[in-house]
Coordinates of C-alpha atoms in Angstrom, one line a residue:
X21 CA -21.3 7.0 28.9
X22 CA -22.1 10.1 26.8
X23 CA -18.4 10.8 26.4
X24 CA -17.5 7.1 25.1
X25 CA -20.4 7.1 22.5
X26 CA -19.1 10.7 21.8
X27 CA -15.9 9.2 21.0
X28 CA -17.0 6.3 19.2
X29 CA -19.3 8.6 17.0
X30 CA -16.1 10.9 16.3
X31 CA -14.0 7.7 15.5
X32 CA -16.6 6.0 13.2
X33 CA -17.2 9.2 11.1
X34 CA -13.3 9.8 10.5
X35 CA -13.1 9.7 6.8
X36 CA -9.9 7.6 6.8
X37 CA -11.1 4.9 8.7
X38 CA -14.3 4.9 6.5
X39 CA -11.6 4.7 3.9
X40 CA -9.8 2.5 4.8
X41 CA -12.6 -0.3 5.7
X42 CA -14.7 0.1 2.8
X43 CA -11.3 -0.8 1.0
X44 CA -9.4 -2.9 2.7
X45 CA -11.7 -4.2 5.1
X46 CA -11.2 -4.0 9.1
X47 CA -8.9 -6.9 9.6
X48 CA -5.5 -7.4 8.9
X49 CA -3.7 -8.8 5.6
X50 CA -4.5 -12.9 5.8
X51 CA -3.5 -13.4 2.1
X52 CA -1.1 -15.8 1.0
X53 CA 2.1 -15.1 -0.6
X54 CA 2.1 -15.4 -4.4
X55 CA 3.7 -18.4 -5.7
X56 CA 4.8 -16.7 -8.9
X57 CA 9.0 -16.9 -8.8
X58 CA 10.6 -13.5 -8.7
X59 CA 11.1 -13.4 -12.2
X60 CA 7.8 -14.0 -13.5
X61 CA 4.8 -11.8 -14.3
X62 CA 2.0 -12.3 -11.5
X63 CA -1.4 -12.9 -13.0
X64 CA -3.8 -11.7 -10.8
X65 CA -7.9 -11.7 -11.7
X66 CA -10.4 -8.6 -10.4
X67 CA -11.0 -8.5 -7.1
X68 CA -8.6 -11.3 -6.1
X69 CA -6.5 -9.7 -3.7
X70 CA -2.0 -10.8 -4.5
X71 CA 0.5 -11.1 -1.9
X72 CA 4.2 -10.2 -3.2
X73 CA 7.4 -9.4 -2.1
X74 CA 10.2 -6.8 -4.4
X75 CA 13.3 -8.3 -2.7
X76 CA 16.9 -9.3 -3.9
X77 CA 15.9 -11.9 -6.3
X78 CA 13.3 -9.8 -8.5
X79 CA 14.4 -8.1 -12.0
X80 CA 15.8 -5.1 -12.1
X81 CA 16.3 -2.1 -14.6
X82 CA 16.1 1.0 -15.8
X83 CA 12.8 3.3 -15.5
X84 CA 11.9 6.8 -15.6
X85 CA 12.3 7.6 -12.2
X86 CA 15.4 5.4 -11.9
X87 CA 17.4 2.2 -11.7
X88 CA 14.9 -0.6 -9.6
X89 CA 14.4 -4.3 -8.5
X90 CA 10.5 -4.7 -9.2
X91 CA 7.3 -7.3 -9.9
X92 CA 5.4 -6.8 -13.0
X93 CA 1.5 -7.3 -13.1
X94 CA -0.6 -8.7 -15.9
X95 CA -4.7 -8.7 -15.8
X96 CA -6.5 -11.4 -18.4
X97 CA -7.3 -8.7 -20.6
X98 CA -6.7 -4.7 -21.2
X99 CA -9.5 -2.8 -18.8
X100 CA -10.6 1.0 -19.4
X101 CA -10.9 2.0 -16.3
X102 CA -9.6 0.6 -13.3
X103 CA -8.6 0.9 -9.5
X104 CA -5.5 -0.3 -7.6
X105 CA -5.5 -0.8 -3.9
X106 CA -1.8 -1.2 -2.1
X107 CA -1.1 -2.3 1.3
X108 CA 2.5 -2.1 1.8
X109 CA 3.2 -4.4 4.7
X110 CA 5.8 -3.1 7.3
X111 CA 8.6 -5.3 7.4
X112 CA 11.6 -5.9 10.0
X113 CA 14.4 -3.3 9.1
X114 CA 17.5 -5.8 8.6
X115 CA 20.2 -2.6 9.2
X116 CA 18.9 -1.5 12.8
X117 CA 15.8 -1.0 15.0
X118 CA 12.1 -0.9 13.9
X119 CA 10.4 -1.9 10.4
X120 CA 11.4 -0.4 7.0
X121 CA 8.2 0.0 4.3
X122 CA 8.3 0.4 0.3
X123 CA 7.4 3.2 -1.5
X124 CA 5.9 2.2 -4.4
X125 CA 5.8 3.8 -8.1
X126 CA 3.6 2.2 -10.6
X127 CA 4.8 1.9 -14.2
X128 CA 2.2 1.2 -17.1
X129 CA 3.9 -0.8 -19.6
X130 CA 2.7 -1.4 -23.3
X131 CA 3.0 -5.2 -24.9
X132 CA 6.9 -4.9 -25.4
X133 CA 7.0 -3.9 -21.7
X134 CA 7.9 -0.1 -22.5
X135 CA 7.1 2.3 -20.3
X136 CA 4.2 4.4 -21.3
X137 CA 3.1 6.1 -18.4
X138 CA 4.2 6.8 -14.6
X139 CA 2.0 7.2 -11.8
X140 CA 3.1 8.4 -8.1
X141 CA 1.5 6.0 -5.8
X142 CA 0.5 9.6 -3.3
X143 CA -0.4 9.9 -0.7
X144 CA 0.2 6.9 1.2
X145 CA -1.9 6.3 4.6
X146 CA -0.7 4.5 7.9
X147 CA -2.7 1.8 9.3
X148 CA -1.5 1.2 12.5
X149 CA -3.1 -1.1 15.4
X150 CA -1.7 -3.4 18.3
X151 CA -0.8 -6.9 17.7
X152 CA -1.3 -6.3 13.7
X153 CA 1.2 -5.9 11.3
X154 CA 1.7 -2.1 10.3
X155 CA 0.8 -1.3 6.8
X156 CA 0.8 1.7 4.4
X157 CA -2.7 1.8 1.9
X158 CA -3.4 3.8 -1.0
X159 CA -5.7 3.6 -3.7
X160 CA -5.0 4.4 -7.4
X161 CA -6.9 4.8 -10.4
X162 CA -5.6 3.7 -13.6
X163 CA -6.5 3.9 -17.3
X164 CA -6.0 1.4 -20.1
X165 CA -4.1 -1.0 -18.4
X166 CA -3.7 -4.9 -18.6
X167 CA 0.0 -4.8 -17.7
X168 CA 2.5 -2.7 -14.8
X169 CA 5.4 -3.1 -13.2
X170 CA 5.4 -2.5 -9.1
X171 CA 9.0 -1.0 -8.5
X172 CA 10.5 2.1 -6.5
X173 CA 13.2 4.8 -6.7
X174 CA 16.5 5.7 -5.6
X175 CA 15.3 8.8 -4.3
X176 CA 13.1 7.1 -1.7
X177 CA 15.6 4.8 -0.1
X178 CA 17.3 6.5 2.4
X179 CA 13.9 8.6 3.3
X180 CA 11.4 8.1 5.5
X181 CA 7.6 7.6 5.6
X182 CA 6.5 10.0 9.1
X183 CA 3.5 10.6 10.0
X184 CA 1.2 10.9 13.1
X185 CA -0.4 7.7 14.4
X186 CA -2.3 9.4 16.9
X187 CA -2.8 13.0 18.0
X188 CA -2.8 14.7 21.9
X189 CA -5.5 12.7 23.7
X190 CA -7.0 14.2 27.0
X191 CA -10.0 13.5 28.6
X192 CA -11.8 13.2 32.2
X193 CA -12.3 9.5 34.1
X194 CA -14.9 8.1 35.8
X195 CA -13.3 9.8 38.9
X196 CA -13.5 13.4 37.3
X197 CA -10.0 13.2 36.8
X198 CA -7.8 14.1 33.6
X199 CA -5.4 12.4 31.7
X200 CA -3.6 12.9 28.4
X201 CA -1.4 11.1 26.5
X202 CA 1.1 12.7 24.3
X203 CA 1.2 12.5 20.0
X204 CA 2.8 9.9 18.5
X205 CA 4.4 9.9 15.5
X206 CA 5.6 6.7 13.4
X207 CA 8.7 7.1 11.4
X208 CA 8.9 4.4 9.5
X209 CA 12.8 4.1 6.7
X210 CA 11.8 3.2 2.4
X211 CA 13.9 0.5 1.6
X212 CA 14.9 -0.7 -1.4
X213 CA 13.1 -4.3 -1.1
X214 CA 9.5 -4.8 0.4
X215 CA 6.3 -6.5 0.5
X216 CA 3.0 -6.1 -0.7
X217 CA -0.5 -7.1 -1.2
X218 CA -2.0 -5.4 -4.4
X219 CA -6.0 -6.0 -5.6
X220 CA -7.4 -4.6 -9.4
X221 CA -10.9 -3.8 -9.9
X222 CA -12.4 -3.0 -12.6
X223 CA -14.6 0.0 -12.8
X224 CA -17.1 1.6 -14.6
X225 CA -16.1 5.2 -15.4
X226 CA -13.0 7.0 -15.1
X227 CA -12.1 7.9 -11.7
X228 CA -14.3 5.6 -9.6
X229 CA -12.8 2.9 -7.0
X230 CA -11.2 5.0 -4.8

């Protein structure tokens, strides 16, 4: 019994899972797509979480870090300071075995959609659990924003998103006897399309949300 509440303790004070359920809560994604059409702008209000997909029929052009279908973003208003959680949703890879993911790059944009800043979308964290979908989260803060664009970049596709879902386990039964279980790493391809569920808070200060 000591070793399970042992474990439990060690699990429960693991900074990402802290993380990742004071953000994004302990259950998986049950929000509905967006009905916006894959040309248009998707309004979203604070703290309303949006459910979205980059695919083949979205937009696509030229950005800083290079050519890119993508969504665009607008709030009601302009904020100071605000956070941006992403949960990129792991999705069936249509070229061979496994799931694919997105790798997302966020792209300010001014009222004649210019781009007037770029922020890396780093580092990106695996949430992985049985019978749920796989997902990627981060958390970004942003400043003076009231419109972005969600795309990705050239360099990414073709990559791949690794990264260990679960260390060397080993540890005695009931019986006194040992077992172990090897690492196992996730490797998961960036495609060029992808799905997502994106949620904007609004903060106080600079730097807060995440």
């Amino acid at each position: 019994m000591s070793g399970c509440l042992a474990a439990a303790s060690a699990f429960a004070a693991n900074p990402f899972v802290e993380w990742r359920d004071r953000l994004f809560g302990s259950k998986a994604d049950d929000t509905p797509m967006s009905r916006a059409e894959p040309y248009e702008a998707i309004e979203v209000d604070f703290d309303r979480p949006e459910r979205f997909r980059v695919d083949e029929a979205a937009l696509e052009r030229d950005f800083p870090q290079g050519k890119s279908r993508y969504r665009v973003i607008e709030l009601p208003r302009e904020v100071a300071h605000a956070s941006l959680r992403l949960r990129v949703r792991a999705q069936p890879n249509d070229r061979g075995r496994g799931n694919t993911v997105y790798k997302p790059v966020l792209y300010l944009l001014d009222d004649q959609d210019r781009v007037r800043e770029t922020r890396e979308v780093d580092p990106l964290y695996l949430d992985i659990r049985p019978f749920k979908p796989t997902r990627l989260l981060a958390c970004v803060t942003l400043e003076k924003v009231r419109k972005l664009a969600v795309a990705t970049t050239p360099e990414a596709v073709g990559k791949a998103f690794d990264a260990t879902a679960r260390g060397k386990l080993s540890a005695p039964s009931k019986g006194k006897f040992y077992y172990s279980t090897e690492p196992m790493r996730v490797k998961l391809p960036y495609a060029a399309t992808g799905e997502l569920v994106v949620e904007l808070s609004e903060q106080a200060e600079a730097g807060q949300g995440c």
